[in-house]
Amino acid sequence: MLILFMGFFITPVFAQEITNPSLIIDSIEVPAEKFNVVYEIRQLYHLMLFMLLVGK
Amino acid sequence: MTIDNNLLYANPDGNAVLILHDSKSGELIEVGMGPKPDNKFWVAVTTPKEGYVVVHSNLERGWYPETKSIISYTDKAGLTINNGARIVVTNLDIGEFAIDSYSVFGKEGSTDPPAVSSGSMILDFMSGDPAQNVFAFFPFYVAAGVGLIVGVLFLTKKRS
């Protein structure tokens, strides 16, 4: 009886629409032109690695 | 985060590389996807101690154009990556990571021909803290309340 009674009051709570304030939903479409570039940071990383190896 | 790669590659040496940058430490997660027919796929991360580390690399059948690749990260479970058919990186501990920005590239050198001719890469982000949902712990509160009531009734039951 107790569980049946509580069901009338508790179940409707889940029907409420309250959004989570931390929720972020986003969609980004990256066009093809953006990929036709050279990654400069990677080049810098390889240059630094090369300089370290040469230094040794 | 899901990656839907619908790019049409312009040359067999072209790549589509997505880099996610951390907001504080400067760490990054790099996901590379090569052209058909091999569909090579690699994942690299940088950490303050180890630097640039390739944690997964598959030169053949690395990713699947008909499905989406999935990158997931949580503070406790770390980094997990699914290539569209199976999990290729499981619970990799990369410390704290929060996406600040992203960048893409496809050419290794400035003299290389264009890597991609048309199409697009669609990135879907979803981020959040489940604990900040007001009803996240509601079932546990109900269970505790019912357990408390049952306990009180059990202890106060008059036995003949």
PDB file of C-alpha atoms in Angstrom:
ATOM      1  CA  MET A   1       0.000   0.000   0.000  1.00  0.00           C
ATOM      2  CA  LEU A   2       2.818   2.325   0.944  1.00  0.00           C
ATOM      3  CA  ILE A   3       4.672   1.780  -2.337  1.00  0.00           C
ATOM      4  CA  LEU A   4       1.460   2.216  -4.325  1.00  0.00           C
ATOM      5  CA  PHE A   5       0.721   5.443  -2.465  1.00  0.00           C
ATOM      6  CA  MET A   6       4.237   6.824  -3.048  1.00  0.00           C
ATOM      7  CA  GLY A   7       4.030   6.003  -6.731  1.00  0.00           C
ATOM      8  CA  PHE A   8       1.345   8.635  -7.253  1.00  0.00           C
ATOM      9  CA  PHE A   9       3.608  11.363  -5.885  1.00  0.00           C
ATOM     10  CA  ILE A  10       7.059  10.289  -7.019  1.00  0.00           C
ATOM     11  CA  THR A  11       6.536   9.132 -10.607  1.00  0.00           C
ATOM     12  CA  PRO A  12       5.382  12.536 -11.946  1.00  0.00           C
ATOM     13  CA  VAL A  13       8.731  14.032 -10.891  1.00  0.00           C
ATOM     14  CA  PHE A  14      10.479  12.268 -13.781  1.00  0.00           C
ATOM     15  CA  ALA A  15       8.107  13.875 -16.286  1.00  0.00           C
ATOM     16  CA  GLN A  16       9.425  17.355 -15.491  1.00  0.00           C
ATOM     17  CA  GLU A  17      11.821  18.878 -18.001  1.00  0.00           C
ATOM     18  CA  ILE A  18      14.673  20.467 -16.132  1.00  0.00           C
ATOM     19  CA  THR A  19      17.911  20.777 -18.074  1.00  0.00           C
ATOM     20  CA  ASN A  20      21.260  20.094 -16.537  1.00  0.00           C
ATOM     21  CA  PRO A  21      23.071  23.488 -16.263  1.00  0.00           C
ATOM     22  CA  SER A  22      26.414  21.875 -17.099  1.00  0.00           C
ATOM     23  CA  LEU A  23      25.153  20.247 -20.285  1.00  0.00           C
ATOM     24  CA  ILE A  24      26.740  21.489 -23.527  1.00  0.00           C
ATOM     25  CA  ILE A  25      25.623  20.133 -26.855  1.00  0.00           C
ATOM     26  CA  ASP A  26      27.197  21.521 -29.981  1.00  0.00           C
ATOM     27  CA  SER A  27      27.749  20.486 -33.558  1.00  0.00           C
ATOM     28  CA  ILE A  28      30.485  21.803 -35.836  1.00  0.00           C
ATOM     29  CA  GLU A  29      30.858  21.179 -39.536  1.00  0.00           C
ATOM     30  CA  VAL A  30      34.449  21.554 -40.678  1.00  0.00           C
ATOM     31  CA  PRO A  31      34.644  22.193 -44.441  1.00  0.00           C
ATOM     32  CA  ALA A  32      37.181  20.486 -46.690  1.00  0.00           C
ATOM     33  CA  GLU A  33      39.226  23.656 -47.310  1.00  0.00           C
ATOM     34  CA  LYS A  34      40.276  23.795 -43.653  1.00  0.00           C
ATOM     35  CA  PHE A  35      42.204  20.544 -44.044  1.00  0.00           C
ATOM     36  CA  ASN A  36      44.453  21.809 -46.815  1.00  0.00           C
ATOM     37  CA  VAL A  37      46.901  23.402 -44.407  1.00  0.00           C
ATOM     38  CA  VAL A  38      50.129  22.374 -42.731  1.00  0.00           C
ATOM     39  CA  TYR A  39      50.115  21.882 -39.005  1.00  0.00           C
ATOM     40  CA  GLU A  40      52.652  24.419 -37.813  1.00  0.00           C
ATOM     41  CA  ILE A  41      52.816  23.297 -34.181  1.00  0.00           C
ATOM     42  CA  ARG A  42      53.756  19.775 -35.278  1.00  0.00           C
ATOM     43  CA  GLN A  43      56.493  21.214 -37.484  1.00  0.00           C
ATOM     44  CA  LEU A  44      57.763  23.225 -34.550  1.00  0.00           C
ATOM     45  CA  TYR A  45      57.719  20.105 -32.381  1.00  0.00           C
ATOM     46  CA  HIS A  46      59.748  18.146 -34.940  1.00  0.00           C
ATOM     47  CA  LEU A  47      62.134  21.073 -35.318  1.00  0.00           C
ATOM     48  CA  MET A  48      62.645  21.202 -31.552  1.00  0.00           C
ATOM     49  CA  LEU A  49      63.195  17.428 -31.468  1.00  0.00           C
ATOM     50  CA  PHE A  50      65.703  17.691 -34.308  1.00  0.00           C
ATOM     51  CA  MET A  51      67.557  20.504 -32.556  1.00  0.00           C
ATOM     52  CA  LEU A  52      67.690  18.490 -29.334  1.00  0.00           C
ATOM     53  CA  LEU A  53      69.093  15.466 -31.177  1.00  0.00           C
ATOM     54  CA  VAL A  54      71.640  17.586 -33.020  1.00  0.00           C
ATOM     55  CA  GLY A  55      72.572  19.275 -29.765  1.00  0.00           C
ATOM     56  CA  LYS A  56      73.404  15.914 -28.199  1.00  0.00           C
TER      57      LYS A  56
ATOM     58  CA  MET B   1      32.241  13.540 -29.076  1.00  0.00           C
ATOM     59  CA  THR B   2      31.504  11.905 -32.430  1.00  0.00           C
ATOM     60  CA  ILE B   3      33.373  12.350 -35.707  1.00  0.00           C
ATOM     61  CA  ASP B   4      31.469  11.894 -38.930  1.00  0.00           C
ATOM     62  CA  ASN B   5      34.094  12.003 -41.654  1.00  0.00           C
ATOM     63  CA  ASN B   6      32.459  12.733 -45.028  1.00  0.00           C
ATOM     64  CA  LEU B   7      35.569  14.147 -46.662  1.00  0.00           C
ATOM     65  CA  LEU B   8      36.604  13.303 -50.178  1.00  0.00           C
ATOM     66  CA  TYR B   9      40.364  12.941 -50.244  1.00  0.00           C
ATOM     67  CA  ALA B  10      42.277  14.493 -53.113  1.00  0.00           C
ATOM     68  CA  ASN B  11      45.441  12.388 -53.005  1.00  0.00           C
ATOM     69  CA  PRO B  12      46.442   9.029 -51.466  1.00  0.00           C
ATOM     70  CA  ASP B  13      48.899  10.703 -49.095  1.00  0.00           C
ATOM     71  CA  GLY B  14      46.403  13.215 -47.789  1.00  0.00           C
ATOM     72  CA  ASN B  15      45.107  13.012 -44.242  1.00  0.00           C
ATOM     73  CA  ALA B  16      42.400  14.566 -42.167  1.00  0.00           C
ATOM     74  CA  VAL B  17      43.760  15.280 -38.720  1.00  0.00           C
ATOM     75  CA  LEU B  18      41.715  16.659 -35.864  1.00  0.00           C
ATOM     76  CA  ILE B  19      43.448  18.086 -32.821  1.00  0.00           C
ATOM     77  CA  LEU B  20      41.704  18.892 -29.565  1.00  0.00           C
ATOM     78  CA  HIS B  21      43.538  21.354 -27.350  1.00  0.00           C
ATOM     79  CA  ASP B  22      43.332  21.426 -23.567  1.00  0.00           C
ATOM     80  CA  SER B  23      42.370  24.695 -21.914  1.00  0.00           C
ATOM     81  CA  LYS B  24      45.079  24.804 -19.244  1.00  0.00           C
ATOM     82  CA  SER B  25      48.091  22.573 -19.753  1.00  0.00           C
ATOM     83  CA  GLY B  26      48.431  22.830 -23.524  1.00  0.00           C
ATOM     84  CA  GLU B  27      48.012  19.073 -23.911  1.00  0.00           C
ATOM     85  CA  LEU B  28      46.345  17.801 -27.021  1.00  0.00           C
ATOM     86  CA  ILE B  29      44.582  14.782 -28.447  1.00  0.00           C
ATOM     87  CA  GLU B  30      45.294  14.106 -32.117  1.00  0.00           C
ATOM     88  CA  VAL B  31      43.080  11.890 -34.260  1.00  0.00           C
ATOM     89  CA  GLY B  32      44.223  11.201 -37.809  1.00  0.00           C
ATOM     90  CA  MET B  33      42.163   9.641 -40.563  1.00  0.00           C
ATOM     91  CA  GLY B  34      43.641   8.615 -43.899  1.00  0.00           C
ATOM     92  CA  PRO B  35      41.988   8.124 -47.288  1.00  0.00           C
ATOM     93  CA  LYS B  36      40.447   5.062 -48.895  1.00  0.00           C
ATOM     94  CA  PRO B  37      41.110   2.216 -49.452  1.00  0.00           C
ATOM     95  CA  ASP B  38      43.346   1.740 -46.403  1.00  0.00           C
ATOM     96  CA  ASN B  39      41.533   4.179 -44.116  1.00  0.00           C
ATOM     97  CA  LYS B  40      44.469   4.469 -41.774  1.00  0.00           C
ATOM     98  CA  PHE B  41      43.678   5.743 -38.321  1.00  0.00           C
ATOM     99  CA  TRP B  42      45.895   6.935 -35.524  1.00  0.00           C
ATOM    100  CA  VAL B  43      45.522   8.554 -32.149  1.00  0.00           C
ATOM    101  CA  ALA B  44      48.213  10.524 -30.377  1.00  0.00           C
ATOM    102  CA  VAL B  45      48.257  12.465 -27.135  1.00  0.00           C
ATOM    103  CA  THR B  46      50.717  14.793 -25.510  1.00  0.00           C
ATOM    104  CA  THR B  47      51.406  14.816 -21.824  1.00  0.00           C
ATOM    105  CA  PRO B  48      53.772  17.035 -19.830  1.00  0.00           C
ATOM    106  CA  LYS B  49      56.004  14.074 -18.930  1.00  0.00           C
ATOM    107  CA  GLU B  50      56.066  11.926 -22.057  1.00  0.00           C
ATOM    108  CA  GLY B  51      55.476  14.551 -24.745  1.00  0.00           C
ATOM    109  CA  TYR B  52      53.964  13.428 -28.048  1.00  0.00           C
ATOM    110  CA  VAL B  53      52.936   9.755 -27.874  1.00  0.00           C
ATOM    111  CA  VAL B  54      51.101   7.747 -30.536  1.00  0.00           C
ATOM    112  CA  VAL B  55      48.783   5.519 -28.514  1.00  0.00           C
ATOM    113  CA  HIS B  56      47.075   3.802 -31.434  1.00  0.00           C
ATOM    114  CA  SER B  57      47.931   3.361 -35.089  1.00  0.00           C
ATOM    115  CA  ASN B  58      46.281   1.160 -37.667  1.00  0.00           C
ATOM    116  CA  LEU B  59      47.419   1.398 -41.274  1.00  0.00           C
ATOM    117  CA  GLU B  60      44.574  -0.693 -42.719  1.00  0.00           C
ATOM    118  CA  ARG B  61      40.860  -0.574 -41.974  1.00  0.00           C
ATOM    119  CA  GLY B  62      41.483   1.891 -39.208  1.00  0.00           C
ATOM    120  CA  TRP B  63      38.198   3.769 -39.504  1.00  0.00           C
ATOM    121  CA  TYR B  64      34.890   3.168 -41.253  1.00  0.00           C
ATOM    122  CA  PRO B  65      33.259   5.854 -43.460  1.00  0.00           C
ATOM    123  CA  GLU B  66      29.762   4.485 -42.879  1.00  0.00           C
ATOM    124  CA  THR B  67      29.985   4.867 -39.111  1.00  0.00           C
ATOM    125  CA  LYS B  68      31.002   7.569 -36.688  1.00  0.00           C
ATOM    126  CA  SER B  69      34.129   7.482 -34.595  1.00  0.00           C
ATOM    127  CA  ILE B  70      33.638   8.311 -30.930  1.00  0.00           C
ATOM    128  CA  ILE B  71      35.967  10.054 -28.504  1.00  0.00           C
ATOM    129  CA  SER B  72      34.905   9.998 -24.881  1.00  0.00           C
ATOM    130  CA  TYR B  73      36.629  11.346 -21.814  1.00  0.00           C
ATOM    131  CA  THR B  74      35.749  11.510 -18.153  1.00  0.00           C
ATOM    132  CA  ASP B  75      37.895  12.578 -15.227  1.00  0.00           C
ATOM    133  CA  LYS B  76      37.806   9.139 -13.631  1.00  0.00           C
ATOM    134  CA  ALA B  77      37.655   6.791 -16.645  1.00  0.00           C
ATOM    135  CA  GLY B  78      40.152   8.661 -18.842  1.00  0.00           C
ATOM    136  CA  LEU B  79      40.198   8.605 -22.637  1.00  0.00           C
ATOM    137  CA  THR B  80      38.346   5.988 -24.678  1.00  0.00           C
ATOM    138  CA  ILE B  81      38.210   5.990 -28.470  1.00  0.00           C
ATOM    139  CA  ASN B  82      36.005   3.938 -30.755  1.00  0.00           C
ATOM    140  CA  ASN B  83      36.909   3.829 -34.452  1.00  0.00           C
ATOM    141  CA  GLY B  84      33.354   3.067 -35.537  1.00  0.00           C
ATOM    142  CA  ALA B  85      33.672  -0.701 -35.268  1.00  0.00           C
ATOM    143  CA  ARG B  86      35.475  -1.332 -32.000  1.00  0.00           C
ATOM    144  CA  ILE B  87      37.180   0.363 -29.095  1.00  0.00           C
ATOM    145  CA  VAL B  88      40.816   1.043 -29.953  1.00  0.00           C
ATOM    146  CA  VAL B  89      41.865   3.074 -26.908  1.00  0.00           C
ATOM    147  CA  THR B  90      40.488   2.069 -23.530  1.00  0.00           C
ATOM    148  CA  ASN B  91      40.505   4.182 -20.387  1.00  0.00           C
ATOM    149  CA  LEU B  92      43.804   5.887 -21.097  1.00  0.00           C
ATOM    150  CA  ASP B  93      44.870   8.099 -18.229  1.00  0.00           C
ATOM    151  CA  ILE B  94      45.856  11.473 -19.671  1.00  0.00           C
ATOM    152  CA  GLY B  95      45.267  13.521 -16.527  1.00  0.00           C
ATOM    153  CA  GLU B  96      42.771  16.350 -16.569  1.00  0.00           C
ATOM    154  CA  PHE B  97      41.597  17.385 -19.992  1.00  0.00           C
ATOM    155  CA  ALA B  98      39.015  19.983 -21.002  1.00  0.00           C
ATOM    156  CA  ILE B  99      38.560  20.962 -24.632  1.00  0.00           C
ATOM    157  CA  ASP B 100      39.404  24.600 -25.182  1.00  0.00           C
ATOM    158  CA  SER B 101      39.723  24.656 -28.948  1.00  0.00           C
ATOM    159  CA  TYR B 102      40.241  22.441 -31.940  1.00  0.00           C
ATOM    160  CA  SER B 103      42.296  22.630 -35.091  1.00  0.00           C
ATOM    161  CA  VAL B 104      42.517  20.581 -38.258  1.00  0.00           C
ATOM    162  CA  PHE B 105      45.154  19.986 -40.875  1.00  0.00           C
ATOM    163  CA  GLY B 106      45.860  17.572 -43.700  1.00  0.00           C
ATOM    164  CA  LYS B 107      49.213  18.354 -45.276  1.00  0.00           C
ATOM    165  CA  GLU B 108      52.612  17.339 -43.995  1.00  0.00           C
ATOM    166  CA  GLY B 109      54.523  19.937 -45.994  1.00  0.00           C
ATOM    167  CA  SER B 110      53.778  23.234 -47.679  1.00  0.00           C
ATOM    168  CA  THR B 111      54.625  21.796 -51.095  1.00  0.00           C
ATOM    169  CA  ASP B 112      52.171  18.891 -50.778  1.00  0.00           C
ATOM    170  CA  PRO B 113      49.094  18.886 -53.060  1.00  0.00           C
ATOM    171  CA  PRO B 114      45.696  19.517 -51.447  1.00  0.00           C
ATOM    172  CA  ALA B 115      44.755  16.696 -49.086  1.00  0.00           C
ATOM    173  CA  VAL B 116      40.998  17.016 -49.360  1.00  0.00           C
ATOM    174  CA  SER B 117      38.891  18.191 -52.282  1.00  0.00           C
ATOM    175  CA  SER B 118      35.338  18.332 -50.973  1.00  0.00           C
ATOM    176  CA  GLY B 119      32.952  17.170 -48.271  1.00  0.00           C
ATOM    177  CA  SER B 120      33.051  17.990 -44.585  1.00  0.00           C
ATOM    178  CA  MET B 121      33.776  16.565 -41.177  1.00  0.00           C
ATOM    179  CA  ILE B 122      30.936  16.873 -38.703  1.00  0.00           C
ATOM    180  CA  LEU B 123      31.866  17.013 -35.031  1.00  0.00           C
ATOM    181  CA  ASP B 124      29.173  16.552 -32.404  1.00  0.00           C
ATOM    182  CA  PHE B 125      30.104  17.536 -28.876  1.00  0.00           C
ATOM    183  CA  MET B 126      28.275  16.612 -25.717  1.00  0.00           C
ATOM    184  CA  SER B 127      29.649  17.545 -22.350  1.00  0.00           C
ATOM    185  CA  GLY B 128      28.242  17.736 -18.870  1.00  0.00           C
ATOM    186  CA  ASP B 129      28.350  16.674 -15.266  1.00  0.00           C
ATOM    187  CA  PRO B 130      25.561  14.155 -14.534  1.00  0.00           C
ATOM    188  CA  ALA B 131      25.757  14.986 -10.835  1.00  0.00           C
ATOM    189  CA  GLN B 132      24.501  18.516 -11.538  1.00  0.00           C
ATOM    190  CA  ASN B 133      21.173  17.169 -12.729  1.00  0.00           C
ATOM    191  CA  VAL B 134      18.753  17.851  -9.878  1.00  0.00           C
ATOM    192  CA  PHE B 135      17.220  14.393 -10.284  1.00  0.00           C
ATOM    193  CA  ALA B 136      20.512  12.509 -10.678  1.00  0.00           C
ATOM    194  CA  PHE B 137      20.453  11.156  -7.160  1.00  0.00           C
ATOM    195  CA  PHE B 138      16.681  11.137  -6.783  1.00  0.00           C
ATOM    196  CA  PRO B 139      16.288   7.325  -7.133  1.00  0.00           C
ATOM    197  CA  PHE B 140      18.892   6.831  -4.409  1.00  0.00           C
ATOM    198  CA  TYR B 141      17.088   9.259  -2.104  1.00  0.00           C
ATOM    199  CA  VAL B 142      13.815   7.387  -2.695  1.00  0.00           C
ATOM    200  CA  ALA B 143      15.486   4.044  -2.041  1.00  0.00           C
ATOM    201  CA  ALA B 144      17.012   5.388   1.163  1.00  0.00           C
ATOM    202  CA  GLY B 145      13.655   6.830   2.264  1.00  0.00           C
ATOM    203  CA  VAL B 146      11.785   3.590   1.607  1.00  0.00           C
ATOM    204  CA  GLY B 147      14.501   1.631   3.378  1.00  0.00           C
ATOM    205  CA  LEU B 148      14.259   3.962   6.368  1.00  0.00           C
ATOM    206  CA  ILE B 149      10.470   3.587   6.570  1.00  0.00           C
ATOM    207  CA  VAL B 150      10.683  -0.189   6.269  1.00  0.00           C
ATOM    208  CA  GLY B 151      13.369  -0.243   8.951  1.00  0.00           C
ATOM    209  CA  VAL B 152      11.296   1.869  11.347  1.00  0.00           C
ATOM    210  CA  LEU B 153       8.223  -0.296  10.747  1.00  0.00           C
ATOM    211  CA  PHE B 154      10.276  -3.432  11.282  1.00  0.00           C
ATOM    212  CA  LEU B 155      11.721  -2.204  14.554  1.00  0.00           C
ATOM    213  CA  THR B 156       8.473  -0.820  15.928  1.00  0.00           C
ATOM    214  CA  LYS B 157       6.366  -3.822  14.980  1.00  0.00           C
ATOM    215  CA  LYS B 158       4.505  -5.198  17.965  1.00  0.00           C
ATOM    216  CA  ARG B 159       5.006  -8.894  18.237  1.00  0.00           C
ATOM    217  CA  SER B 160       2.662 -11.106  20.180  1.00  0.00           C
TER     218      SER B 160
END
